[in-house]
Amino acid sequence: MVRSAQRSASTRMVVERYTWLERVTHLVHLITMFVLLITGFKIYYGWEFLDFQTARSWHVIAVPFFLVANWILVPYNLFSCKEERCSVRDRIVHFKDSYIFGKDDAERLIDIIKNFFGKGRYPAFTIYDESKGHYVTKLHPVLKILIVIESISIVIVAITGVVLYNLEWSPFGIPIASWILSVAWYFASFFNINALGLLRLLHLLAAYWFVFELVVHVGIIEFDPYVWKYHKAIFWSGKEDLSDTHYSEVITAKTKYLPTKERP
């Protein structure tokens, strides 16, 4: 594998890491998540900086933006393809390689743990295929694990939030809130609590998960100065300079078929 730093200045490679829509999606997700967490904890714990109705109004306003960002824009960004000819199979394979934790990610995670104990170099988690002109993967292996749990948490807060918003919510005459309560009653019986209490607890636990993920995602993984460039890319430029080899690799046509362990 040829690392970007081995290239001369004349062959410096700057590529698009995030499209403008991906940057907007991330920003909407971030802002609405903060609004939901702050107003949600205010509603639950009764903080004094906002009155209840104002907090609830902001909470409800943020919900559709949060769900649109995560359930419409994120899937669109994940499965979109820049190439003129891009089959469904290509999109699925690209999604699997880029965002699903796999064997190569497990190997990188093991190397990261070894590096923590002073053994070996910190492995690249950004891998770019020069011959195809797109990323093979651009996520830290830990983030690939967090994404799965985050997706589950979003489903949980959406489902439980329906009942917490309105016990009789029935859009188009469909008794969705009642259905959710019926299912919750079945599971609540195992914990000797009522259905509403169980839904409120799940909603709160999911909120705490988002706080935990934020700490890990930003406070631990990405406060490394060498990954500040990713903050700039996701919030502003959308570009990445692959001549900086900290955590990034470039696959050339000559090395693309070598197994990961055999790449230099």
PDB file of N, CA and C in Angstrom, residues 86-185:
ATOM      1  N   CYS A  86     -23.867   2.688 -11.424  1.00  0.00           N
ATOM      2  CA  CYS A  86     -23.661   2.146 -10.084  1.00  0.00           C
ATOM      3  C   CYS A  86     -24.844   1.243  -9.762  1.00  0.00           C
ATOM      4  N   SER A  87     -24.602  -0.048  -9.758  1.00  0.00           N
ATOM      5  CA  SER A  87     -25.687  -0.999  -9.556  1.00  0.00           C
ATOM      6  C   SER A  87     -26.111  -1.049  -8.096  1.00  0.00           C
ATOM      7  N   VAL A  88     -27.244  -1.673  -7.852  1.00  0.00           N
ATOM      8  CA  VAL A  88     -27.723  -1.852  -6.485  1.00  0.00           C
ATOM      9  C   VAL A  88     -26.716  -2.662  -5.683  1.00  0.00           C
ATOM     10  N   ARG A  89     -26.147  -3.674  -6.334  1.00  0.00           N
ATOM     11  CA  ARG A  89     -25.143  -4.502  -5.652  1.00  0.00           C
ATOM     12  C   ARG A  89     -23.939  -3.663  -5.243  1.00  0.00           C
ATOM     13  N   ASP A  90     -23.475  -2.771  -6.140  1.00  0.00           N
ATOM     14  CA  ASP A  90     -22.334  -1.910  -5.825  1.00  0.00           C
ATOM     15  C   ASP A  90     -22.634  -1.035  -4.609  1.00  0.00           C
ATOM     16  N   ARG A  91     -23.857  -0.521  -4.552  1.00  0.00           N
ATOM     17  CA  ARG A  91     -24.239   0.339  -3.436  1.00  0.00           C
ATOM     18  C   ARG A  91     -24.269  -0.442  -2.116  1.00  0.00           C
ATOM     19  N   ILE A  92     -24.786  -1.669  -2.175  1.00  0.00           N
ATOM     20  CA  ILE A  92     -24.863  -2.486  -0.970  1.00  0.00           C
ATOM     21  C   ILE A  92     -23.468  -2.883  -0.499  1.00  0.00           C
ATOM     22  N   VAL A  93     -22.610  -3.276  -1.433  1.00  0.00           N
ATOM     23  CA  VAL A  93     -21.239  -3.657  -1.084  1.00  0.00           C
ATOM     24  C   VAL A  93     -20.495  -2.463  -0.492  1.00  0.00           C
ATOM     25  N   HIS A  94     -20.674  -1.292  -1.103  1.00  0.00           N
ATOM     26  CA  HIS A  94     -20.021  -0.086  -0.603  1.00  0.00           C
ATOM     27  C   HIS A  94     -20.508   0.248   0.810  1.00  0.00           C
ATOM     28  N   PHE A  95     -21.813   0.104   1.038  1.00  0.00           N
ATOM     29  CA  PHE A  95     -22.369   0.360   2.370  1.00  0.00           C
ATOM     30  C   PHE A  95     -21.790  -0.614   3.391  1.00  0.00           C
ATOM     31  N   LYS A  96     -21.732  -1.892   3.025  1.00  0.00           N
ATOM     32  CA  LYS A  96     -21.212  -2.915   3.941  1.00  0.00           C
ATOM     33  C   LYS A  96     -19.753  -2.643   4.292  1.00  0.00           C
ATOM     34  N   ASP A  97     -18.947  -2.348   3.279  1.00  0.00           N
ATOM     35  CA  ASP A  97     -17.525  -2.124   3.527  1.00  0.00           C
ATOM     36  C   ASP A  97     -17.276  -0.830   4.301  1.00  0.00           C
ATOM     37  N   SER A  98     -18.097   0.181   4.046  1.00  0.00           N
ATOM     38  CA  SER A  98     -17.843   1.496   4.625  1.00  0.00           C
ATOM     39  C   SER A  98     -18.390   1.655   6.036  1.00  0.00           C
ATOM     40  N   TYR A  99     -19.515   0.988   6.340  1.00  0.00           N
ATOM     41  CA  TYR A  99     -20.203   1.304   7.587  1.00  0.00           C
ATOM     42  C   TYR A  99     -20.498   0.107   8.482  1.00  0.00           C
ATOM     43  N   ILE A 100     -20.295  -1.128   7.974  1.00  0.00           N
ATOM     44  CA  ILE A 100     -20.567  -2.315   8.790  1.00  0.00           C
ATOM     45  C   ILE A 100     -19.260  -2.871   9.337  1.00  0.00           C
ATOM     46  N   PHE A 101     -19.228  -3.103  10.641  1.00  0.00           N
ATOM     47  CA  PHE A 101     -18.037  -3.643  11.296  1.00  0.00           C
ATOM     48  C   PHE A 101     -17.770  -5.048  10.780  1.00  0.00           C
ATOM     49  N   GLY A 102     -16.561  -5.244  10.215  1.00  0.00           N
ATOM     50  CA  GLY A 102     -16.212  -6.531   9.629  1.00  0.00           C
ATOM     51  C   GLY A 102     -14.856  -7.024  10.072  1.00  0.00           C
ATOM     52  N   LYS A 103     -14.348  -8.005   9.341  1.00  0.00           N
ATOM     53  CA  LYS A 103     -13.075  -8.648   9.706  1.00  0.00           C
ATOM     54  C   LYS A 103     -11.927  -7.643   9.719  1.00  0.00           C
ATOM     55  N   ASP A 104     -11.838  -6.811   8.673  1.00  0.00           N
ATOM     56  CA  ASP A 104     -10.758  -5.827   8.615  1.00  0.00           C
ATOM     57  C   ASP A 104     -10.853  -4.831   9.769  1.00  0.00           C
ATOM     58  N   ASP A 105     -12.087  -4.475  10.136  1.00  0.00           N
ATOM     59  CA  ASP A 105     -12.271  -3.547  11.260  1.00  0.00           C
ATOM     60  C   ASP A 105     -11.830  -4.197  12.565  1.00  0.00           C
ATOM     61  N   ALA A 106     -12.114  -5.482  12.708  1.00  0.00           N
ATOM     62  CA  ALA A 106     -11.699  -6.204  13.913  1.00  0.00           C
ATOM     63  C   ALA A 106     -10.172  -6.226  14.017  1.00  0.00           C
ATOM     64  N   GLU A 107      -9.511  -6.435  12.867  1.00  0.00           N
ATOM     65  CA  GLU A 107      -8.048  -6.443  12.856  1.00  0.00           C
ATOM     66  C   GLU A 107      -7.500  -5.062  13.218  1.00  0.00           C
ATOM     67  N   ARG A 108      -8.139  -4.013  12.681  1.00  0.00           N
ATOM     68  CA  ARG A 108      -7.688  -2.662  13.006  1.00  0.00           C
ATOM     69  C   ARG A 108      -7.914  -2.352  14.482  1.00  0.00           C
ATOM     70  N   LEU A 109      -9.039  -2.807  15.013  1.00  0.00           N
ATOM     71  CA  LEU A 109      -9.334  -2.553  16.424  1.00  0.00           C
ATOM     72  C   LEU A 109      -8.316  -3.252  17.326  1.00  0.00           C
ATOM     73  N   ILE A 110      -7.938  -4.473  16.967  1.00  0.00           N
ATOM     74  CA  ILE A 110      -6.909  -5.192  17.726  1.00  0.00           C
ATOM     75  C   ILE A 110      -5.585  -4.423  17.671  1.00  0.00           C
ATOM     76  N   ASP A 111      -5.229  -3.903  16.492  1.00  0.00           N
ATOM     77  CA  ASP A 111      -4.005  -3.126  16.357  1.00  0.00           C
ATOM     78  C   ASP A 111      -4.067  -1.826  17.158  1.00  0.00           C
ATOM     79  N   ILE A 112      -5.263  -1.239  17.245  1.00  0.00           N
ATOM     80  CA  ILE A 112      -5.430  -0.018  18.042  1.00  0.00           C
ATOM     81  C   ILE A 112      -5.180  -0.323  19.520  1.00  0.00           C
ATOM     82  N   ILE A 113      -5.717  -1.445  19.983  1.00  0.00           N
ATOM     83  CA  ILE A 113      -5.515  -1.848  21.379  1.00  0.00           C
ATOM     84  C   ILE A 113      -4.032  -2.121  21.640  1.00  0.00           C
ATOM     85  N   LYS A 114      -3.377  -2.796  20.689  1.00  0.00           N
ATOM     86  CA  LYS A 114      -1.945  -3.057  20.830  1.00  0.00           C
ATOM     87  C   LYS A 114      -1.162  -1.752  20.883  1.00  0.00           C
ATOM     88  N   ASN A 115      -1.552  -0.780  20.037  1.00  0.00           N
ATOM     89  CA  ASN A 115      -0.870   0.509  20.022  1.00  0.00           C
ATOM     90  C   ASN A 115      -1.012   1.218  21.366  1.00  0.00           C
ATOM     91  N   PHE A 116      -2.172   1.054  22.012  1.00  0.00           N
ATOM     92  CA  PHE A 116      -2.403   1.669  23.319  1.00  0.00           C
ATOM     93  C   PHE A 116      -1.373   1.181  24.330  1.00  0.00           C
ATOM     94  N   PHE A 117      -0.950  -0.074  24.172  1.00  0.00           N
ATOM     95  CA  PHE A 117       0.038  -0.648  25.081  1.00  0.00           C
ATOM     96  C   PHE A 117       1.457  -0.537  24.521  1.00  0.00           C
ATOM     97  N   GLY A 118       1.623   0.342  23.534  1.00  0.00           N
ATOM     98  CA  GLY A 118       2.951   0.642  23.011  1.00  0.00           C
ATOM     99  C   GLY A 118       3.492  -0.347  22.012  1.00  0.00           C
ATOM    100  N   LYS A 119       2.610  -1.141  21.375  1.00  0.00           N
ATOM    101  CA  LYS A 119       3.067  -2.143  20.410  1.00  0.00           C
ATOM    102  C   LYS A 119       2.485  -1.850  19.037  1.00  0.00           C
ATOM    103  N   GLY A 120       3.324  -1.451  18.120  1.00  0.00           N
ATOM    104  CA  GLY A 120       2.885  -1.229  16.748  1.00  0.00           C
ATOM    105  C   GLY A 120       2.372   0.169  16.498  1.00  0.00           C
ATOM    106  N   ARG A 121       2.165   0.453  15.220  1.00  0.00           N
ATOM    107  CA  ARG A 121       1.692   1.754  14.775  1.00  0.00           C
ATOM    108  C   ARG A 121       0.168   1.803  14.812  1.00  0.00           C
ATOM    109  N   TYR A 122      -0.375   2.965  15.135  1.00  0.00           N
ATOM    110  CA  TYR A 122      -1.829   3.117  15.118  1.00  0.00           C
ATOM    111  C   TYR A 122      -2.308   2.923  13.686  1.00  0.00           C
ATOM    112  N   PRO A 123      -3.217   1.981  13.438  1.00  0.00           N
ATOM    113  CA  PRO A 123      -3.615   1.658  12.062  1.00  0.00           C
ATOM    114  C   PRO A 123      -4.493   2.731  11.436  1.00  0.00           C
ATOM    115  N   ALA A 124      -4.486   2.768  10.115  1.00  0.00           N
ATOM    116  CA  ALA A 124      -5.361   3.696   9.394  1.00  0.00           C
ATOM    117  C   ALA A 124      -6.799   3.218   9.460  1.00  0.00           C
ATOM    118  N   PHE A 125      -7.723   4.156   9.688  1.00  0.00           N
ATOM    119  CA  PHE A 125      -9.131   3.798   9.589  1.00  0.00           C
ATOM    120  C   PHE A 125      -9.796   4.523   8.428  1.00  0.00           C
ATOM    121  N   THR A 126      -9.044   5.401   7.753  1.00  0.00           N
ATOM    122  CA  THR A 126      -9.495   6.016   6.508  1.00  0.00           C
ATOM    123  C   THR A 126      -8.714   5.369   5.370  1.00  0.00           C
ATOM    124  N   ILE A 127      -9.418   4.669   4.494  1.00  0.00           N
ATOM    125  CA  ILE A 127      -8.768   3.981   3.379  1.00  0.00           C
ATOM    126  C   ILE A 127      -9.418   4.440   2.079  1.00  0.00           C
ATOM    127  N   TYR A 128      -8.612   4.943   1.178  1.00  0.00           N
ATOM    128  CA  TYR A 128      -9.123   5.504  -0.076  1.00  0.00           C
ATOM    129  C   TYR A 128      -8.599   4.694  -1.254  1.00  0.00           C
ATOM    130  N   ASP A 129      -9.483   4.298  -2.159  1.00  0.00           N
ATOM    131  CA  ASP A 129      -9.103   3.540  -3.348  1.00  0.00           C
ATOM    132  C   ASP A 129      -8.872   4.521  -4.497  1.00  0.00           C
ATOM    133  N   GLU A 130      -7.608   4.731  -4.828  1.00  0.00           N
ATOM    134  CA  GLU A 130      -7.262   5.723  -5.845  1.00  0.00           C
ATOM    135  C   GLU A 130      -7.768   5.324  -7.225  1.00  0.00           C
ATOM    136  N   SER A 131      -7.743   4.028  -7.519  1.00  0.00           N
ATOM    137  CA  SER A 131      -8.150   3.580  -8.852  1.00  0.00           C
ATOM    138  C   SER A 131      -9.645   3.780  -9.088  1.00  0.00           C
ATOM    139  N   LYS A 132     -10.462   3.627  -8.024  1.00  0.00           N
ATOM    140  CA  LYS A 132     -11.913   3.799  -8.155  1.00  0.00           C
ATOM    141  C   LYS A 132     -12.361   5.214  -7.839  1.00  0.00           C
ATOM    142  N   GLY A 133     -11.487   5.960  -7.168  1.00  0.00           N
ATOM    143  CA  GLY A 133     -11.821   7.335  -6.865  1.00  0.00           C
ATOM    144  C   GLY A 133     -12.832   7.501  -5.754  1.00  0.00           C
ATOM    145  N   HIS A 134     -12.880   6.548  -4.802  1.00  0.00           N
ATOM    146  CA  HIS A 134     -13.761   6.733  -3.654  1.00  0.00           C
ATOM    147  C   HIS A 134     -13.200   5.973  -2.452  1.00  0.00           C
ATOM    148  N   TYR A 135     -13.773   6.250  -1.277  1.00  0.00           N
ATOM    149  CA  TYR A 135     -13.316   5.634  -0.041  1.00  0.00           C
ATOM    150  C   TYR A 135     -13.747   4.177   0.036  1.00  0.00           C
ATOM    151  N   VAL A 136     -12.846   3.354   0.562  1.00  0.00           N
ATOM    152  CA  VAL A 136     -13.206   1.989   0.935  1.00  0.00           C
ATOM    153  C   VAL A 136     -13.895   2.037   2.298  1.00  0.00           C
ATOM    154  N   THR A 137     -13.314   2.790   3.194  1.00  0.00           N
ATOM    155  CA  THR A 137     -13.920   3.050   4.504  1.00  0.00           C
ATOM    156  C   THR A 137     -13.342   4.351   5.033  1.00  0.00           C
ATOM    157  N   LYS A 138     -14.115   5.064   5.824  1.00  0.00           N
ATOM    158  CA  LYS A 138     -13.614   6.321   6.380  1.00  0.00           C
ATOM    159  C   LYS A 138     -14.024   6.507   7.837  1.00  0.00           C
ATOM    160  N   LEU A 139     -14.328   5.396   8.498  1.00  0.00           N
ATOM    161  CA  LEU A 139     -14.746   5.469   9.890  1.00  0.00           C
ATOM    162  C   LEU A 139     -13.809   4.676  10.789  1.00  0.00           C
ATOM    163  N   HIS A 140     -13.591   5.208  11.973  1.00  0.00           N
ATOM    164  CA  HIS A 140     -12.890   4.474  13.024  1.00  0.00           C
ATOM    165  C   HIS A 140     -13.707   3.221  13.333  1.00  0.00           C
ATOM    166  N   PRO A 141     -13.061   2.068  13.537  1.00  0.00           N
ATOM    167  CA  PRO A 141     -13.824   0.836  13.789  1.00  0.00           C
ATOM    168  C   PRO A 141     -14.766   0.933  14.989  1.00  0.00           C
ATOM    169  N   VAL A 142     -14.398   1.693  16.013  1.00  0.00           N
ATOM    170  CA  VAL A 142     -15.286   1.850  17.167  1.00  0.00           C
ATOM    171  C   VAL A 142     -16.559   2.575  16.759  1.00  0.00           C
ATOM    172  N   LEU A 143     -16.439   3.553  15.855  1.00  0.00           N
ATOM    173  CA  LEU A 143     -17.615   4.295  15.423  1.00  0.00           C
ATOM    174  C   LEU A 143     -18.586   3.403  14.662  1.00  0.00           C
ATOM    175  N   LYS A 144     -18.074   2.411  13.969  1.00  0.00           N
ATOM    176  CA  LYS A 144     -18.961   1.486  13.256  1.00  0.00           C
ATOM    177  C   LYS A 144     -19.815   0.688  14.235  1.00  0.00           C
ATOM    178  N   ILE A 145     -19.262   0.412  15.409  1.00  0.00           N
ATOM    179  CA  ILE A 145     -20.034  -0.274  16.439  1.00  0.00           C
ATOM    180  C   ILE A 145     -21.059   0.693  17.044  1.00  0.00           C
ATOM    181  N   LEU A 146     -20.626   1.920  17.302  1.00  0.00           N
ATOM    182  CA  LEU A 146     -21.514   2.905  17.910  1.00  0.00           C
ATOM    183  C   LEU A 146     -22.696   3.238  17.008  1.00  0.00           C
ATOM    184  N   ILE A 147     -22.467   3.242  15.691  1.00  0.00           N
ATOM    185  CA  ILE A 147     -23.538   3.584  14.747  1.00  0.00           C
ATOM    186  C   ILE A 147     -24.707   2.610  14.870  1.00  0.00           C
ATOM    187  N   VAL A 148     -24.404   1.318  15.039  1.00  0.00           N
ATOM    188  CA  VAL A 148     -25.460   0.312  15.159  1.00  0.00           C
ATOM    189  C   VAL A 148     -26.300   0.568  16.406  1.00  0.00           C
ATOM    190  N   ILE A 149     -25.619   0.803  17.537  1.00  0.00           N
ATOM    191  CA  ILE A 149     -26.341   1.037  18.787  1.00  0.00           C
ATOM    192  C   ILE A 149     -27.099   2.360  18.709  1.00  0.00           C
ATOM    193  N   GLU A 150     -26.512   3.354  18.053  1.00  0.00           N
ATOM    194  CA  GLU A 150     -27.207   4.635  17.898  1.00  0.00           C
ATOM    195  C   GLU A 150     -28.488   4.459  17.084  1.00  0.00           C
ATOM    196  N   SER A 151     -28.421   3.667  16.029  1.00  0.00           N
ATOM    197  CA  SER A 151     -29.613   3.438  15.198  1.00  0.00           C
ATOM    198  C   SER A 151     -30.720   2.788  16.008  1.00  0.00           C
ATOM    199  N   ILE A 152     -30.350   1.831  16.854  1.00  0.00           N
ATOM    200  CA  ILE A 152     -31.342   1.181  17.716  1.00  0.00           C
ATOM    201  C   ILE A 152     -31.916   2.189  18.708  1.00  0.00           C
ATOM    202  N   SER A 153     -31.060   3.045  19.246  1.00  0.00           N
ATOM    203  CA  SER A 153     -31.506   4.051  20.216  1.00  0.00           C
ATOM    204  C   SER A 153     -32.467   5.042  19.587  1.00  0.00           C
ATOM    205  N   ILE A 154     -32.221   5.410  18.327  1.00  0.00           N
ATOM    206  CA  ILE A 154     -33.120   6.340  17.645  1.00  0.00           C
ATOM    207  C   ILE A 154     -34.508   5.720  17.487  1.00  0.00           C
ATOM    208  N   VAL A 155     -34.551   4.435  17.155  1.00  0.00           N
ATOM    209  CA  VAL A 155     -35.834   3.742  17.046  1.00  0.00           C
ATOM    210  C   VAL A 155     -36.546   3.727  18.398  1.00  0.00           C
ATOM    211  N   ILE A 156     -35.779   3.477  19.458  1.00  0.00           N
ATOM    212  CA  ILE A 156     -36.364   3.419  20.801  1.00  0.00           C
ATOM    213  C   ILE A 156     -36.948   4.766  21.212  1.00  0.00           C
ATOM    214  N   VAL A 157     -36.185   5.858  21.010  1.00  0.00           N
ATOM    215  CA  VAL A 157     -36.693   7.177  21.424  1.00  0.00           C
ATOM    216  C   VAL A 157     -37.899   7.582  20.586  1.00  0.00           C
ATOM    217  N   ALA A 158     -37.917   7.156  19.306  1.00  0.00           N
ATOM    218  CA  ALA A 158     -39.058   7.501  18.453  1.00  0.00           C
ATOM    219  C   ALA A 158     -40.311   6.769  18.904  1.00  0.00           C
ATOM    220  N   ILE A 159     -40.183   5.464  19.159  1.00  0.00           N
ATOM    221  CA  ILE A 159     -41.345   4.668  19.555  1.00  0.00           C
ATOM    222  C   ILE A 159     -41.864   5.090  20.925  1.00  0.00           C
ATOM    223  N   THR A 160     -40.956   5.200  21.896  1.00  0.00           N
ATOM    224  CA  THR A 160     -41.385   5.589  23.242  1.00  0.00           C
ATOM    225  C   THR A 160     -41.862   7.035  23.276  1.00  0.00           C
ATOM    226  N   GLY A 161     -41.250   7.888  22.447  1.00  0.00           N
ATOM    227  CA  GLY A 161     -41.638   9.291  22.427  1.00  0.00           C
ATOM    228  C   GLY A 161     -43.058   9.505  21.947  1.00  0.00           C
ATOM    229  N   VAL A 162     -43.546   8.623  21.085  1.00  0.00           N
ATOM    230  CA  VAL A 162     -44.926   8.723  20.596  1.00  0.00           C
ATOM    231  C   VAL A 162     -45.904   8.699  21.764  1.00  0.00           C
ATOM    232  N   VAL A 163     -45.730   7.741  22.665  1.00  0.00           N
ATOM    233  CA  VAL A 163     -46.644   7.596  23.800  1.00  0.00           C
ATOM    234  C   VAL A 163     -46.443   8.723  24.810  1.00  0.00           C
ATOM    235  N   LEU A 164     -45.186   9.115  25.044  1.00  0.00           N
ATOM    236  CA  LEU A 164     -44.923  10.194  25.991  1.00  0.00           C
ATOM    237  C   LEU A 164     -45.481  11.523  25.490  1.00  0.00           C
ATOM    238  N   TYR A 165     -45.579  11.654  24.169  1.00  0.00           N
ATOM    239  CA  TYR A 165     -46.147  12.869  23.584  1.00  0.00           C
ATOM    240  C   TYR A 165     -47.666  12.873  23.691  1.00  0.00           C
ATOM    241  N   ASN A 166     -48.282  11.731  23.379  1.00  0.00           N
ATOM    242  CA  ASN A 166     -49.745  11.652  23.398  1.00  0.00           C
ATOM    243  C   ASN A 166     -50.160  10.201  23.579  1.00  0.00           C
ATOM    244  N   LEU A 167     -50.822   9.929  24.699  1.00  0.00           N
ATOM    245  CA  LEU A 167     -51.236   8.553  24.999  1.00  0.00           C
ATOM    246  C   LEU A 167     -52.264   8.020  24.008  1.00  0.00           C
ATOM    247  N   GLU A 168     -52.897   8.914  23.275  1.00  0.00           N
ATOM    248  CA  GLU A 168     -53.952   8.492  22.341  1.00  0.00           C
ATOM    249  C   GLU A 168     -53.604   8.891  20.903  1.00  0.00           C
ATOM    250  N   TRP A 169     -52.322   8.970  20.589  1.00  0.00           N
ATOM    251  CA  TRP A 169     -51.891   9.408  19.253  1.00  0.00           C
ATOM    252  C   TRP A 169     -52.369   8.397  18.211  1.00  0.00           C
ATOM    253  N   SER A 170     -53.225   8.865  17.299  1.00  0.00           N
ATOM    254  CA  SER A 170     -53.795   7.978  16.274  1.00  0.00           C
ATOM    255  C   SER A 170     -53.863   8.696  14.932  1.00  0.00           C
ATOM    256  N   PRO A 171     -52.731   8.838  14.260  1.00  0.00           N
ATOM    257  CA  PRO A 171     -52.749   9.506  12.957  1.00  0.00           C
ATOM    258  C   PRO A 171     -53.562   8.708  11.934  1.00  0.00           C
ATOM    259  N   PHE A 172     -54.438   9.419  11.199  1.00  0.00           N
ATOM    260  CA  PHE A 172     -55.305   8.782  10.199  1.00  0.00           C
ATOM    261  C   PHE A 172     -56.163   7.662  10.807  1.00  0.00           C
ATOM    262  N   GLY A 173     -56.453   7.796  12.091  1.00  0.00           N
ATOM    263  CA  GLY A 173     -57.288   6.807  12.750  1.00  0.00           C
ATOM    264  C   GLY A 173     -56.579   5.529  13.135  1.00  0.00           C
ATOM    265  N   ILE A 174     -55.259   5.484  12.957  1.00  0.00           N
ATOM    266  CA  ILE A 174     -54.483   4.285  13.307  1.00  0.00           C
ATOM    267  C   ILE A 174     -54.011   4.415  14.757  1.00  0.00           C
ATOM    268  N   PRO A 175     -54.436   3.567  15.657  1.00  0.00           N
ATOM    269  CA  PRO A 175     -54.116   3.712  17.095  1.00  0.00           C
ATOM    270  C   PRO A 175     -52.687   3.281  17.438  1.00  0.00           C
ATOM    271  N   ILE A 176     -51.725   4.004  16.924  1.00  0.00           N
ATOM    272  CA  ILE A 176     -50.317   3.628  17.105  1.00  0.00           C
ATOM    273  C   ILE A 176     -49.918   3.660  18.576  1.00  0.00           C
ATOM    274  N   ALA A 177     -50.311   4.723  19.282  1.00  0.00           N
ATOM    275  CA  ALA A 177     -49.955   4.827  20.705  1.00  0.00           C
ATOM    276  C   ALA A 177     -50.534   3.660  21.500  1.00  0.00           C
ATOM    277  N   SER A 178     -51.738   3.281  21.192  1.00  0.00           N
ATOM    278  CA  SER A 178     -52.368   2.155  21.899  1.00  0.00           C
ATOM    279  C   SER A 178     -51.628   0.853  21.622  1.00  0.00           C
ATOM    280  N   TRP A 179     -51.205   0.661  20.391  1.00  0.00           N
ATOM    281  CA  TRP A 179     -50.458  -0.553  20.056  1.00  0.00           C
ATOM    282  C   TRP A 179     -49.139  -0.614  20.836  1.00  0.00           C
ATOM    283  N   ILE A 180     -48.456   0.527  20.891  1.00  0.00           N
ATOM    284  CA  ILE A 180     -47.182   0.576  21.611  1.00  0.00           C
ATOM    285  C   ILE A 180     -47.394   0.276  23.088  1.00  0.00           C
ATOM    286  N   LEU A 181     -48.440   0.855  23.662  1.00  0.00           N
ATOM    287  CA  LEU A 181     -48.748   0.604  25.074  1.00  0.00           C
ATOM    288  C   LEU A 181     -49.085  -0.863  25.327  1.00  0.00           C
ATOM    289  N   SER A 182     -49.781  -1.483  24.393  1.00  0.00           N
ATOM    290  CA  SER A 182     -50.143  -2.897  24.558  1.00  0.00           C
ATOM    291  C   SER A 182     -48.903  -3.776  24.602  1.00  0.00           C
ATOM    292  N   VAL A 183     -47.971  -3.511  23.692  1.00  0.00           N
ATOM    293  CA  VAL A 183     -46.717  -4.275  23.688  1.00  0.00           C
ATOM    294  C   VAL A 183     -45.921  -3.995  24.955  1.00  0.00           C
ATOM    295  N   ALA A 184     -45.888  -2.714  25.363  1.00  0.00           N
ATOM    296  CA  ALA A 184     -45.125  -2.335  26.558  1.00  0.00           C
ATOM    297  C   ALA A 184     -45.689  -2.995  27.809  1.00  0.00           C
ATOM    298  N   TRP A 185     -47.032  -3.141  27.892  1.00  0.00           N
ATOM    299  CA  TRP A 185     -47.637  -3.797  29.052  1.00  0.00           C
ATOM    300  C   TRP A 185     -47.143  -5.228  29.196  1.00  0.00           C
TER     301      TRP A 185
END
